[in-house]
Amino acid sequence: MKVLVIGGGAREHALCRSLSLDPAVTALHCAPGNAGIADVAELHQVDALDGKAVAALAAELGAGLVIVGPEAPLVAGVADAVREAGIPCFGPSKEAARLEGSKAFAKDVMAGAGVPTARSYVCTTPEEVDEALDAFGAPYVVKDDGLAAGKGVVVTDDVEQAREHALACGRVVIEEFLDGPEVSLFAVTDGRTVVPLRPAQDFKRALDGDEGPNTGGMGAYSPLPWADPKLVDEVQETVLQPTVDELSRRGTPFSGLLYAGLAITSRGVRVIEFNARFGDPETQVVLARLRTPLAGLLLAAANGTLADLPPLRWSDDAAVTVVIASHNYPGTPRTGDPIEGLADVASQDAPDAYVLHAGTKHDGDDSGTVVSAGGRVLSVTATGADLAQARERAYAAVARIRLDGSQHRTDIAEKAADEA
Ligand code: AMP
Ligand code: GLY
């Protein structure tokens, strides 16, 4: 099977790495990709938001499966265009991707499906905003209704800051604050059958100890030794299946990756948000543990035949990923800095540690130098018998990488490893 992956971050590198290890994959293409993905896939240039262009590229390559990684092309309807061209596509339709594209839509689906989530108001006027902020009290949670690349949510004790964010966004969802640890649980679905993957935890804040601004994610680990072993079954029953059933009932079935961002509160599991695609950096650790070949799983979702698949197989290993980010991330990042040490990791830690690329590219000349090209630059991933070993290996690999001005958290999975 020839496979085309759309996107170019560490998530797509993780997907491409797994696909490259799947014997069913005879050719692997990625657009636009990055300097690391270039080692496992042939790269192409395409406007990822242009469905017709993506479908044309897939047809030209003879792709038997297209996987759309990021949310923006999904919300723009790229998966629809690929399917209309008769090519199987992993990723929800434009209509179903509204589950991520509009927080208000997601709340409406959850209400229809009886899925537990924070109580909320959708507000468009300053009066509505004030009323909602008053009703819930501090800490205030204010969310831009639309896609905001992880920057649309403000959680604050400062009512003025909450009000300012709400007025700057226009249409917002204001909701009850959820206490308790967060868990990301992904499920592969064909619109009927729902196959949950293993839970992971993401570190959203820039600095150690969960300090500093929100980011796209600074690291992740899986499994979660502290979580209730029944968590996955419970979320399958109370969140994932009802949501998929509700979207099917509405005539907009969701096929692809359903990402449930959950809070394990003192009053039970609540959905913080849904995403319509694999999460980054959680994908890096979840796929590190998946033993079932990836292409067959995603193709079954695209073709509506997930019910026929045998249960997924998982490694008992733990996995940890640590993100190396550019100077000044999550503000405007500095780019163009050379990255050194990539070959050291490949030679000294393999196969237990490896570097997945996010914002990287080859320098313009022929030197083979890889330079930073985005906020999150690398996602250094390692597996081990337990979290402590995976952590040790990941940080040993991080220490071999040199990127001027770069930053990373030093406490990814630390608490979970200590408690395990
Ligand atoms: P989101 O973009 O919806 O993932 O939100 C980003 C982050 O804001 C989440 O990972 C949480 O840490 C936090 N957050 C969102 N909604 C809530 C809530 N209702 N209560 C507490 N924290 C929240
Ligand atoms: N890990 C957060 C996200 O992918 O949205």
Tab-separated table of N, CA, C and O in Angstrom, residues 121-136 163 166-167 170-172 174:
chain	number	residue	atom	x	y	z
A	121	TYR	N	-21.407	28.381	29.129
A	121	TYR	CA	-22.258	29.310	28.373
A	121	TYR	C	-21.519	29.748	27.121
A	121	TYR	O	-20.309	29.986	27.170
A	122	VAL	N	-22.237	29.877	26.021
A	122	VAL	CA	-21.674	30.487	24.818
A	122	VAL	C	-22.052	31.959	24.864
A	122	VAL	O	-23.230	32.291	25.019
A	123	CYS	N	-21.047	32.851	24.764
A	123	CYS	CA	-21.305	34.284	24.932
A	123	CYS	C	-20.809	35.065	23.720
A	123	CYS	O	-19.725	34.778	23.192
A	124	THR	N	-21.598	36.070	23.332
A	124	THR	CA	-21.164	36.932	22.233
A	124	THR	C	-21.167	38.414	22.607
A	124	THR	O	-20.559	39.220	21.919
A	125	THR	N	-21.844	38.787	23.702
A	125	THR	CA	-21.875	40.208	24.080
A	125	THR	C	-21.184	40.405	25.438
A	125	THR	O	-21.101	39.460	26.233
A	126	PRO	N	-20.713	41.634	25.723
A	126	PRO	CA	-20.077	41.910	27.016
A	126	PRO	C	-21.003	41.584	28.187
A	126	PRO	O	-20.546	41.104	29.227
A	127	GLU	N	-22.309	41.793	28.010
A	127	GLU	CA	-23.254	41.504	29.097
A	127	GLU	C	-23.280	40.006	29.387
A	127	GLU	O	-23.236	39.574	30.536
A	128	GLU	N	-23.350	39.217	28.312
A	128	GLU	CA	-23.361	37.755	28.496
A	128	GLU	C	-22.071	37.276	29.152
A	128	GLU	O	-22.080	36.383	29.997
A	129	VAL	N	-20.952	37.897	28.737
A	129	VAL	CA	-19.647	37.523	29.294
A	129	VAL	C	-19.647	37.783	30.804
A	129	VAL	O	-19.278	36.910	31.605
A	130	ASP	N	-20.067	38.971	31.207
A	130	ASP	CA	-20.065	39.310	32.636
A	130	ASP	C	-20.964	38.382	33.432
A	130	ASP	O	-20.612	37.942	34.526
A	131	GLU	N	-22.118	38.086	32.867
A	131	GLU	CA	-23.058	37.202	33.552
A	131	GLU	C	-22.443	35.820	33.769
A	131	GLU	O	-22.542	35.240	34.852
A	132	ALA	N	-21.799	35.299	32.715
A	132	ALA	CA	-21.216	33.955	32.807
A	132	ALA	C	-20.046	33.927	33.790
A	132	ALA	O	-19.915	33.004	34.596
A	133	LEU	N	-19.199	34.963	33.746
A	133	LEU	CA	-18.054	35.007	34.661
A	133	LEU	C	-18.548	35.054	36.104
A	133	LEU	O	-18.019	34.373	36.986
A	134	ASP	N	-19.593	35.846	36.326
A	134	ASP	CA	-20.211	35.947	37.652
A	134	ASP	C	-20.764	34.621	38.119
A	134	ASP	O	-20.603	34.226	39.265
A	135	ALA	N	-21.440	33.939	37.202
A	135	ALA	CA	-22.136	32.704	37.550
A	135	ALA	C	-21.144	31.640	38.026
A	135	ALA	O	-21.422	30.911	38.974
A	136	PHE	N	-19.967	31.540	37.371
A	136	PHE	CA	-19.023	30.479	37.740
A	136	PHE	C	-18.030	30.921	38.808
A	136	PHE	O	-17.567	30.103	39.590
A	163	ARG	N	-12.156	38.789	31.227
A	163	ARG	CA	-13.068	39.628	30.448
A	163	ARG	C	-12.375	40.115	29.172
A	163	ARG	O	-12.936	40.061	28.080
A	166	ALA	N	-12.142	37.393	26.625
A	166	ALA	CA	-13.467	37.114	26.056
A	166	ALA	C	-13.827	38.164	25.003
A	166	ALA	O	-14.297	37.834	23.909
A	167	LEU	N	-13.564	39.425	25.321
A	167	LEU	CA	-13.958	40.492	24.390
A	167	LEU	C	-13.068	40.477	23.151
A	167	LEU	O	-13.515	40.780	22.048
A	170	GLY	N	-14.475	37.629	20.605
A	170	GLY	CA	-15.780	37.686	19.949
A	170	GLY	C	-16.687	36.634	20.542
A	170	GLY	O	-17.246	36.830	21.605
A	171	ARG	N	-16.788	35.490	19.859
A	171	ARG	CA	-17.651	34.417	20.367
A	171	ARG	C	-16.822	33.487	21.255
A	171	ARG	O	-15.805	32.948	20.802
A	172	VAL	N	-17.246	33.341	22.498
A	172	VAL	CA	-16.473	32.525	23.439
A	172	VAL	C	-17.350	31.535	24.182
A	172	VAL	O	-18.568	31.718	24.309
A	174	ILE	N	-17.570	30.170	27.957
A	174	ILE	CA	-17.099	30.379	29.336
A	174	ILE	C	-17.616	29.217	30.159
A	174	ILE	O	-18.800	28.868	30.069
